[in-house]
Each structure stands twice: as structure tokens, then as C-alpha cells.
Coordinates of C-alpha atoms and ligand atoms in Angstrom, one line a residue:
M1 CA 12.1 -13.0 6.3
K2 CA 8.4 -12.8 7.7
H3 CA 8.0 -12.1 11.3
N4 CA 4.8 -12.0 13.8
V5 CA 4.7 -8.4 14.5
A6 CA 2.2 -7.1 17.6
V7 CA 1.6 -3.3 16.8
I8 CA 0.0 -1.8 20.2
G9 CA -2.2 1.1 19.4
L10 CA -4.6 1.8 16.2
G11 CA -4.1 5.5 16.0
Y12 CA -2.5 7.7 13.2
V13 CA 1.1 5.9 14.0
G14 CA 0.1 2.4 14.6
Y15 CA -2.6 1.9 12.2
P16 CA -0.4 2.9 9.0
L17 CA 2.5 0.8 10.4
A18 CA 0.5 -2.2 10.8
V19 CA -0.6 -1.9 7.2
L20 CA 2.4 -1.4 6.1
A21 CA 3.9 -4.5 7.8
A22 CA 1.2 -6.5 6.5
K23 CA 1.4 -5.5 2.9
K24 CA 5.1 -6.1 3.1
G25 CA 4.6 -9.9 4.2
H26 CA 4.6 -9.9 8.0
Q27 CA 1.9 -11.5 10.1
V28 CA 0.6 -8.3 12.0
T29 CA -1.9 -8.4 15.2
A30 CA -2.9 -4.8 16.2
I31 CA -3.9 -4.7 19.5
D32 CA -5.7 -1.5 20.9
V33 CA -7.9 -0.8 24.0
S34 CA -11.0 0.5 21.6
K35 CA -13.1 -2.2 20.7
T36 CA -14.8 0.0 18.0
K37 CA -11.1 0.5 16.5
V38 CA -10.7 -3.4 16.4
S39 CA -14.0 -4.2 15.1
L40 CA -13.7 -1.7 12.3
V41 CA -10.1 -3.0 11.5
N42 CA -11.5 -6.7 11.4
A43 CA -14.5 -5.4 9.1
G44 CA -12.0 -4.3 6.5
K45 CA -12.4 -0.7 7.4
S46 CA -10.0 2.2 8.7
P47 CA -10.1 2.9 12.2
L48 CA -9.3 6.5 11.4
A49 CA -11.3 9.2 9.6
E50 CA -8.2 10.6 7.8
E51 CA -6.9 7.4 7.1
P52 CA -8.4 5.1 4.0
A53 CA -9.1 1.6 4.6
D54 CA -6.6 -0.7 3.0
P55 CA -7.4 -3.5 1.0
V56 CA -4.7 -5.8 3.1
L57 CA -7.1 -5.3 6.0
R58 CA -9.6 -7.9 4.1
T59 CA -6.4 -10.8 4.0
D60 CA -5.5 -12.9 7.0
A61 CA -2.1 -10.9 7.0
I62 CA -3.5 -8.5 9.6
R63 CA -6.1 -9.0 12.3
A64 CA -7.0 -6.7 15.4
T65 CA -7.8 -7.4 18.9
T66 CA -8.0 -5.9 22.2
D67 CA -6.4 -9.0 24.1
F68 CA -2.4 -8.8 24.6
S69 CA -1.8 -12.4 24.6
A70 CA -1.2 -12.4 21.1
V71 CA 2.4 -10.6 22.2
A72 CA 3.4 -14.4 23.2
Q73 CA 3.6 -15.3 19.5
A74 CA 5.3 -11.7 18.4
D75 CA 9.0 -11.6 17.2
F76 CA 8.5 -7.9 17.3
V77 CA 6.1 -5.9 19.6
I78 CA 5.9 -2.1 18.5
I79 CA 4.4 0.4 21.1
C80 CA 2.5 3.1 19.3
V81 CA 0.5 4.7 22.1
P82 CA 0.4 8.7 22.8
T83 CA 2.6 10.3 24.9
P84 CA 0.6 13.7 26.1
I85 CA 1.6 16.1 28.7
H86 CA -0.3 16.9 31.9
H87 CA -1.8 20.4 32.1
N88 CA 1.4 21.2 34.2
K89 CA 3.2 20.3 31.1
Q90 CA 4.8 17.4 33.0
P91 CA 5.4 14.3 30.6
D92 CA 2.4 11.9 30.9
L93 CA 4.0 8.4 30.4
S94 CA 0.7 6.6 31.7
P95 CA -0.3 5.1 28.3
V96 CA 3.5 3.8 27.7
K97 CA 3.5 2.4 31.2
S98 CA 0.1 0.6 31.0
A99 CA 1.2 -0.8 27.4
C100 CA 4.5 -2.0 28.9
L101 CA 2.7 -3.8 31.8
A102 CA 0.3 -5.4 29.3
I103 CA 2.9 -6.6 26.9
A104 CA 5.1 -7.9 30.2
E105 CA 2.3 -10.0 31.2
H106 CA 2.8 -12.2 28.0
L107 CA 6.2 -11.2 26.9
Q108 CA 8.3 -14.4 25.9
K109 CA 12.0 -14.9 25.3
G110 CA 13.2 -13.6 22.1
T111 CA 11.0 -11.0 21.4
T112 CA 12.0 -7.6 20.3
I113 CA 10.0 -4.4 21.9
V114 CA 10.2 -1.2 20.0
L115 CA 8.9 1.9 21.3
E116 CA 7.6 4.6 18.3
S117 CA 6.2 6.9 20.8
T118 CA 8.0 10.1 21.3
V119 CA 9.9 10.0 24.6
N120 CA 12.4 12.3 26.3
P121 CA 16.2 10.6 26.2
G122 CA 16.3 8.1 29.0
V123 CA 12.8 6.9 29.0
S124 CA 13.3 3.8 27.5
E125 CA 16.3 2.5 29.9
E126 CA 15.2 4.2 33.1
V127 CA 11.3 3.6 32.9
I128 CA 10.3 1.0 30.3
L129 CA 13.2 -1.2 30.8
P130 CA 13.0 -1.7 34.6
L131 CA 9.2 -1.9 34.3
I132 CA 9.2 -4.8 31.8
E133 CA 11.9 -6.6 33.5
E134 CA 10.1 -6.5 37.0
S135 CA 6.7 -7.5 35.6
S136 CA 7.8 -10.2 33.0
G137 CA 10.8 -11.6 35.2
L138 CA 12.8 -11.7 31.9
V139 CA 16.1 -9.9 31.3
A140 CA 16.5 -7.0 29.0
G141 CA 19.4 -7.5 26.3
K142 CA 19.4 -11.3 27.3
D143 CA 15.8 -12.8 27.1
F144 CA 14.3 -9.8 24.9
Q145 CA 15.5 -6.7 23.2
L146 CA 14.2 -3.1 23.5
S147 CA 14.6 -0.5 20.8
H148 CA 13.6 2.8 19.9
C149 CA 12.3 3.8 16.4
P150 CA 10.6 7.6 17.1
E151 CA 7.5 7.9 14.5
R152 CA 7.8 10.6 12.3
I153 CA 4.5 10.6 10.7
N154 CA 3.3 14.0 9.4
P155 CA -0.7 14.0 9.3
G156 CA -1.9 15.6 6.0
D157 CA 1.2 14.8 4.4
A158 CA 0.5 13.4 1.0
K159 CA 4.1 12.7 0.1
W160 CA 6.0 11.8 3.0
K161 CA 3.9 8.3 4.6
V162 CA 5.2 5.9 6.7
H163 CA 6.8 3.5 3.8
N164 CA 9.1 6.5 2.7
I165 CA 10.2 8.4 5.6
P166 CA 13.7 7.8 6.6
R167 CA 14.1 6.6 10.1
V168 CA 16.4 6.2 13.1
V169 CA 16.8 3.3 15.2
G170 CA 18.5 3.0 18.8
S171 CA 18.6 -0.2 21.0
Y172 CA 19.8 -1.6 24.3
T173 CA 22.2 -4.1 22.6
P174 CA 23.9 -4.7 19.4
L175 CA 21.7 -7.6 18.5
G176 CA 18.9 -5.7 19.5
L177 CA 20.0 -3.1 17.0
K178 CA 20.9 -5.3 14.3
K179 CA 17.4 -7.2 14.5
T180 CA 15.8 -3.9 14.5
V181 CA 17.3 -2.3 11.8
A182 CA 16.5 -5.3 9.6
F183 CA 12.9 -5.3 10.2
Y184 CA 12.4 -1.6 9.6
Q185 CA 14.5 -2.0 6.3
S186 CA 12.2 -5.0 5.6
I187 CA 9.2 -2.3 5.3
I188 CA 10.7 1.2 4.9
E189 CA 11.6 2.3 1.5
G190 CA 13.9 5.1 3.2
N191 CA 17.1 5.0 4.8
V192 CA 17.0 3.3 8.3
V193 CA 19.7 5.0 10.5
P194 CA 21.4 2.9 13.2
M195 CA 22.2 5.1 16.3
Q196 CA 24.9 4.3 19.2
S197 CA 22.3 4.1 21.9
L198 CA 18.6 4.6 23.2
K199 CA 19.0 8.2 24.3
E200 CA 20.4 9.1 20.9
A201 CA 17.5 7.8 19.3
E202 CA 15.2 9.3 21.8
A203 CA 16.9 12.5 21.6
V204 CA 16.5 12.8 17.7
K205 CA 12.9 13.0 17.6
I206 CA 12.7 15.6 20.3
V207 CA 15.4 17.8 19.0
E208 CA 13.4 17.6 15.4
N209 CA 10.3 19.0 17.0
S210 CA 12.3 21.5 19.5
F211 CA 14.0 22.7 16.3
R212 CA 10.6 23.3 14.8
D213 CA 9.1 24.8 17.8
V214 CA 12.1 27.2 18.2
N215 CA 12.0 28.4 14.5
I216 CA 8.5 29.1 14.9
A217 CA 9.1 31.2 17.9
F218 CA 11.7 33.1 16.1
V219 CA 9.2 34.1 13.2
N220 CA 6.6 34.8 15.8
E221 CA 8.7 37.2 17.6
L222 CA 9.8 38.9 14.2
A223 CA 6.1 39.2 13.6
M224 CA 5.4 40.9 16.8
S225 CA 8.3 43.3 16.3
F226 CA 7.3 43.7 13.0
D227 CA 4.1 44.9 13.4
V228 CA 5.4 47.7 15.8
L229 CA 8.0 48.4 12.8
G230 CA 5.4 48.4 9.9
I231 CA 7.3 45.4 8.2
N232 CA 5.4 42.7 6.3
T233 CA 6.9 39.4 8.0
K234 CA 5.8 37.2 5.6
R235 CA 7.2 38.9 2.6
V236 CA 10.8 39.1 4.4
I237 CA 10.6 35.6 5.2
D238 CA 9.7 34.5 1.6
A239 CA 12.6 37.0 0.6
A240 CA 15.1 35.3 3.1
A241 CA 14.1 31.8 1.4
T242 CA 15.5 32.8 -1.8
K243 CA 18.9 32.3 -0.4
P244 CA 19.6 28.4 -1.5
F245 CA 21.1 27.7 1.8
A246 CA 21.4 28.2 5.6
F247 CA 17.9 29.4 5.8
M248 CA 14.6 27.3 6.3
A249 CA 11.2 29.3 6.2
H250 CA 8.8 29.0 8.9
Y251 CA 5.6 31.4 9.2
P252 CA 3.9 33.2 12.0
G253 CA 0.7 32.6 13.0
C254 CA -2.1 32.4 15.6
G255 CA -0.4 29.8 17.8
V256 CA 1.3 26.2 17.6
G257 CA -0.8 23.0 18.1
G258 CA -0.8 19.3 17.8
H259 CA 0.6 16.6 19.6
C260 CA 4.0 16.9 18.6
I261 CA 5.5 20.6 18.4
P262 CA 4.0 22.2 21.6
V263 CA 4.5 18.8 23.5
D264 CA 7.7 17.4 22.6
P265 CA 10.1 20.4 24.1
Y266 CA 8.6 19.9 27.6
Y267 CA 10.0 16.3 27.6
L268 CA 13.5 17.6 26.9
I269 CA 12.7 20.6 29.3
E270 CA 11.9 18.6 32.3
Y271 CA 14.4 15.8 31.7
A272 CA 17.2 18.2 31.5
R273 CA 15.9 20.2 34.5
G274 CA 15.8 17.2 36.7
H275 CA 19.4 16.8 36.0
G276 CA 20.2 20.4 36.7
F277 CA 20.3 22.0 33.1
E278 CA 17.6 24.7 32.3
H279 CA 16.8 25.0 28.3
Q280 CA 16.4 28.6 28.3
L281 CA 15.8 28.8 24.7
L282 CA 13.3 26.0 24.4
V283 CA 11.4 27.5 27.4
N284 CA 11.2 30.8 25.9
S285 CA 10.1 29.5 22.7
R286 CA 7.4 27.7 24.4
R287 CA 6.5 31.1 26.1
I288 CA 6.6 33.0 23.0
N289 CA 4.4 30.2 20.9
G290 CA 2.1 29.9 23.8
G291 CA 1.3 33.6 23.9
M292 CA 0.2 33.8 20.2
P293 CA -3.7 33.1 20.7
A294 CA -3.6 36.2 23.2
Y295 CA -1.6 38.0 20.4
A296 CA -4.2 37.4 18.0
I297 CA -6.8 38.8 20.4
S298 CA -5.1 41.9 20.7
R299 CA -4.7 42.1 16.9
L300 CA -8.4 41.9 17.1
F301 CA -8.9 44.5 19.6
D302 CA -6.5 47.0 17.7
A303 CA -8.9 46.3 14.3
L304 CA -12.1 46.9 16.3
N305 CA -10.6 50.1 17.9
D306 CA -10.4 51.4 14.2
V307 CA -14.1 51.1 14.0
Q308 CA -14.9 52.2 17.3
L309 CA -16.2 48.8 18.4
A310 CA -15.0 46.7 21.6
I311 CA -14.6 42.9 21.9
S312 CA -17.3 42.8 24.3
G313 CA -20.5 42.4 22.8
T314 CA -19.1 42.0 19.3
N315 CA -20.3 39.2 17.0
V316 CA -17.0 37.4 16.2
T317 CA -17.0 34.3 14.1
V318 CA -13.8 31.8 14.4
L319 CA -12.8 30.0 11.3
G320 CA -11.2 26.7 12.0
L321 CA -10.7 24.7 15.3
S322 CA -8.0 22.1 14.0
Y323 CA -4.5 22.9 14.9
K324 CA -3.3 22.9 11.2
A325 CA -5.0 23.0 7.7
N326 CA -7.1 20.4 6.3
I327 CA -7.1 17.9 8.7
A328 CA -9.8 17.3 11.8
D329 CA -7.4 17.1 14.8
M330 CA -8.1 19.7 17.6
R331 CA -5.3 18.2 19.9
E332 CA -3.7 21.4 21.7
S333 CA -5.0 23.5 19.1
P334 CA -4.4 27.2 20.0
V335 CA -7.8 28.1 18.4
L336 CA -9.4 26.8 21.9
E337 CA -7.6 29.4 23.6
I338 CA -8.6 32.1 21.4
I339 CA -12.2 31.2 21.7
D340 CA -11.9 31.0 25.6
L341 CA -10.0 34.6 25.4
L342 CA -13.1 35.7 23.3
K343 CA -15.9 34.3 25.5
S344 CA -14.1 36.1 28.9
R345 CA -14.2 39.2 27.1
N346 CA -17.8 38.7 26.6
A347 CA -17.6 38.4 22.7
N348 CA -20.6 36.8 20.8
V349 CA -18.4 33.7 19.5
T350 CA -19.7 31.7 16.4
V351 CA -17.2 28.7 15.7
F352 CA -17.0 26.9 12.5
D353 CA -14.6 24.2 10.9
P354 CA -15.9 22.1 8.3
Y355 CA -13.6 19.2 9.4
V356 CA -14.9 19.2 13.0
L357 CA -18.5 19.9 12.5
E358 CA -19.7 18.4 15.8
Q359 CA -17.8 21.0 17.8
S360 CA -18.7 23.8 15.2
N361 CA -22.0 25.9 16.3
V362 CA -22.9 26.4 12.9
K363 CA -22.8 24.0 10.2
S364 CA -21.6 26.0 6.9
L365 CA -19.4 28.8 6.0
D366 CA -22.3 31.2 5.1
A367 CA -24.1 30.6 8.4
A368 CA -20.7 31.3 10.3
L369 CA -20.3 34.7 8.4
K370 CA -24.2 35.7 8.7
G371 CA -24.4 38.5 11.5
A372 CA -20.7 38.5 12.2
Q373 CA -19.2 42.0 12.8
A374 CA -15.4 40.5 13.0
V375 CA -13.7 37.2 11.7
I376 CA -10.5 35.4 13.1
L377 CA -9.2 33.2 10.6
A378 CA -7.7 30.7 12.7
T379 CA -6.9 27.6 10.5
A380 CA -6.2 28.0 6.7
H381 CA -8.4 25.4 5.7
E382 CA -8.8 25.3 2.0
E383 CA -12.5 26.1 2.0
F384 CA -11.9 29.4 4.0
L385 CA -9.4 30.7 1.2
G386 CA -12.0 30.9 -1.5
L387 CA -13.5 33.6 0.6
S388 CA -13.6 37.1 -1.2
V389 CA -13.2 40.6 0.5
K390 CA -16.7 41.3 -1.5
E391 CA -18.5 38.3 0.5
L392 CA -17.1 39.4 3.7
Q393 CA -18.1 43.0 3.2
K394 CA -21.6 41.7 2.0
A395 CA -21.9 39.7 5.4
G396 CA -21.4 42.7 7.0
I397 CA -17.9 42.1 8.5
V398 CA -16.0 45.3 9.5
A399 CA -13.1 43.7 11.0
F400 CA -11.0 40.6 9.9
V401 CA -7.7 38.9 11.9
D402 CA -5.9 36.7 9.5
G403 CA -4.4 34.4 12.2
R404 CA -2.6 32.3 9.3
N405 CA -1.6 35.2 7.2
A406 CA -3.6 33.4 4.6
F407 CA -5.1 36.6 2.7
D408 CA -3.5 39.4 1.1
P409 CA -3.8 42.5 3.0
E410 CA -3.8 44.7 -0.3
E411 CA -7.0 43.3 -1.0
F412 CA -8.5 44.7 1.9
K413 CA -7.0 48.2 1.5
N414 CA -9.9 49.8 -0.6
S415 CA -12.4 47.9 1.3
S416 CA -14.6 48.9 4.6
I417 CA -12.9 45.9 6.4
V418 CA -10.2 46.6 8.7
Y419 CA -7.5 43.8 8.2
R420 CA -4.8 42.7 10.8
G421 CA -2.5 39.9 10.2
I422 CA 0.0 38.6 12.3
G423 CA 3.2 40.3 11.6
V424 CA 1.5 41.6 8.3
A425 CA -0.4 44.7 8.1
Ligands
LIG501 N1 3.2 26.2 12.4 C1 3.2 27.7 12.6 N2 4.2 28.2 11.8 C2 4.9 27.1 10.9 C3 4.8 25.8 10.9 C4 3.7 25.2 11.9 O1 2.8 28.3 13.2 O2 5.9 27.8 10.0 C5 2.1 25.9 13.5 C6 1.0 25.2 12.7 O3 -0.2 26.2 12.5 C7 0.4 24.0 13.9 C8 1.8 23.7 14.5 O4 2.8 24.7 14.2 O5 -0.5 24.4 14.7 C9 2.4 22.3 14.1 O6 2.5 22.5 12.8 P1 3.4 21.2 11.9 O7 3.4 21.5 10.5 O8 4.8 21.1 12.7 O9 2.5 19.8 12.1 P2 2.5 18.7 13.1 O10 2.3 18.9 14.5 O11 1.7 17.5 12.4 O12 4.0 18.4 13.1 C10 4.5 17.2 12.3 C11 5.7 16.8 12.9 N3 6.0 15.3 12.7 C12 6.2 14.4 13.5 O13 6.5 14.8 14.8 C13 6.7 13.2 13.0 C14 6.9 17.5 12.8 O14 8.1 17.1 13.2 C15 7.0 17.8 11.4 O15 8.2 18.8 11.1 C16 5.6 18.4 10.9 O16 4.7 17.6 10.9 C17 5.9 19.1 9.4 O17 6.8 19.2 9.0 O18 4.8 19.4 8.8

């Protein structure tokens, strides 16, 4: 059945969803506050650097606007706006709240509102529902439905895309659940799993990402321990992963970035804390992962010690700015803290990321290595993995900190370069 669908937010979640819904036969209006994004979409162009334009943009199945009045004609209104955290790690729901207020102004009876943005359990019923009821004068469950279908986009993933990732759906009423599951089944090839409540659906996403943060903290703690014990963490994890059940490999690194993993646990930590429960494991995992940029600096300090150099006054090149390989996204990137720590220790810092040239202070890998005495590999971009020990030696590098254990320490053994990984050599 063809529906009128309003997608709020043309970011890495909303844009692929809007395109998919249009390709699956729905009439889509994408609403965004950015006039630039709106005009790009209406000109048949992608609003995102990392996502291609889709031919459907050139059909009348989708249009973009900054005007929320399109909500009045929508059967489904899907909210795909950011849910960041404040500097004090408290959840920042302001983008969601302003989207809800704008929706409420035009909301009509019979509409189903779906929140895809990641939130902690309780936000839909305790924040969004009263906000929309108060500003629209309509009654949830009677005049409009409210559902939650947490986004699961994995930036840079070629295999799992919005059309084939399984989804979970929770709703305020059984009718809302039925309508929302049917809508997602009309656009998603993957399984659509109905949950018993909004809170359950909200909890699923937070649990997925907290699970990942805890597992990364586990291997990061192992790495710091194994550096002392002289054990190669990467080889141990790879070997443990040969067990075909009950083990899931994660790898140590110089930090945990992105808009999901380092953020989402705080939503649950704060909500539970507000109800008298302290998530010790989540809090400790965040502390361990948050300490990895400083650990990478300690590895540099250790390596420079071996060549009688101090960090102060040394030319240090940081390779990478993005929070993960082969994408251009610096949100919550641990590299930003690595750079701050180097500068606070008076190192002469050069930064190069081929995906983030505007924030790099040189524009090529050759220029980044020229005159460098030490290198910190902070993001394992493809372009960096081709670097040879010979090239590094020729450039005059004497210390190499492999923040993503992307290189083989054996290759540095017979060189003049002191190598330090994270839990590796
Ligand atoms: N990281 C490690 N060690 C690991 C894995 C990741 O240090 O073993 C670091 C990365 O370098 C990065 C951060 O953690 O700085 C996050 O990496 P990520 O691979 O989890 O990438 P994200 O943030 O794009 O996470 C997304 C999430 N997807 C959604 O929230 C919908 C997450 O749930 C996925 O598990 C993840 O992609 C994925 O599997 O790649």
C-alpha cells in the first residue's frame, strides 16, 4: 500500500531511508532545516558526501523541503535527527524536541510518528509523547500513533545497508505496532521484529551499542595489561576467535569514536542513575575507552624514550582524523584528544587525513611525513596501510605508534624505527 511519508532529517540515517521508501513506491517528502541539503536533493543530488545520488531523486516520488507543513499530508512521519550528548555527557534531546514541536504544529489525526534516532528507554513515552500531545492537542494512541524503530546504519559498510538490515519496532499501542511493522516490511528486506513496548525497542539499540563499547573496553584493558606482560594482544584475540562459538573478536585501539558507541551508553547510564541504579560496567567501560588517547601518548613517550627524545619539541605526524577507517567523519573522534595532548606537551604536530583535508594541515602523505621524527597512526585508512618501513626510515622517522595495530611489528624489528602498538609490542 502506497503511503505519504515525511522523513525528518537528511543525514546518514534519513537520506538513505527517504530514498529507499521512494524506491519502494511511497510518496516521500524529506524535511530538513538545511536549505543546502534540500536544494541538493531537489536537484537530484545526494546531500551527503559519502552517499551517492540515487536516480529516484529525479522522479516525483521524492521531494525535499524545509517546510514542516508537509506533515499534514503524511501517513508516516519518521524522525531521523541526531541525539548527541552534552559535554557533561548528559543526553542532548534538543534536536528531537524541536523536530517534535515542528511536527506537532501540522499533525493530523491518523498519522503514525516513528522515532529512528537513538534514545534511552523512556524517552518516547516520557518526553516525546507529552510534548506532541501538549503542542498538537491530539491524543496519542487515539488520534495519532507513536512508534520507535531504532536506526542501525553502519557508516562505510558495503554489505549491510538500510534495505537489508533487520529492524525492531516498538509502539504505544497494538494498532501503532501493526501499522509501523507493516510499513517497514514494505521497504525492508530484512526481518522486522515487533517488540512488546516502546521501552523495549529503545533498549535494544542502547544494548547493541553498549555491548560493543564494553567489548572494546575489555580488549583495551587486555592491551594495556599485555603491554606490561609482553603478550601480543592481536594474535591472542585472533586465536581466540578461532573458537566458532561464544567469542566475538574486538580489537584494541587508540580510542572509541563516532556518534554511536561512545555516546549511547551514557543515555542508559544517566536514565538508570536517575532511577537509582548505577551501571558500573558501562561507566568503567567508558572510562577505559576514554583513556585510550592518553594511552597512545604514553606509548609515544615510551618509544621516544628509547631514542632519547622527549615529546616536547619533537615533530610528530598524526595520520588520520576520522573516527574509523575509510570514512570522513570526525564526530567524537579520539584523534582530536590525541592532538590536544600532543600540543599540551609542546610537540610540533602535523595532521593528515585524506578524507578530511580541510582539517589537515598538509595535503598529502608525503608532505605529512616530510621532516617528521615520530608518527602516530590514529585511523587505519587504506592509503596509510601501503606505507613501508623503508619509506618511513627514508623520511627520517625514528618512532612509530600504531594506534590501530594496522602494521606488523616484525617488519620494524630490523629497522632504526622504534615501534609501539596498542597491546602489540
Ligand atoms: N573500535 C575499536 N575496536 C573495535 C571496534 C571499533 O576500537 O573492535 C572503535 C573504532 O575505531 C571507532 C569506534 O570504536 O572509533 C566505533 O567503531 P564502530 O565500528 O562501532 O563504528 P560505528 O560507530 O559506525 O558503529 C556502528 C554502529 N551502528 C549503529 O549504531 C547503527 C554499531 O552498532 C555497529 O556495531 C558498528 O557500526 C559496526 O558493527 O561496525
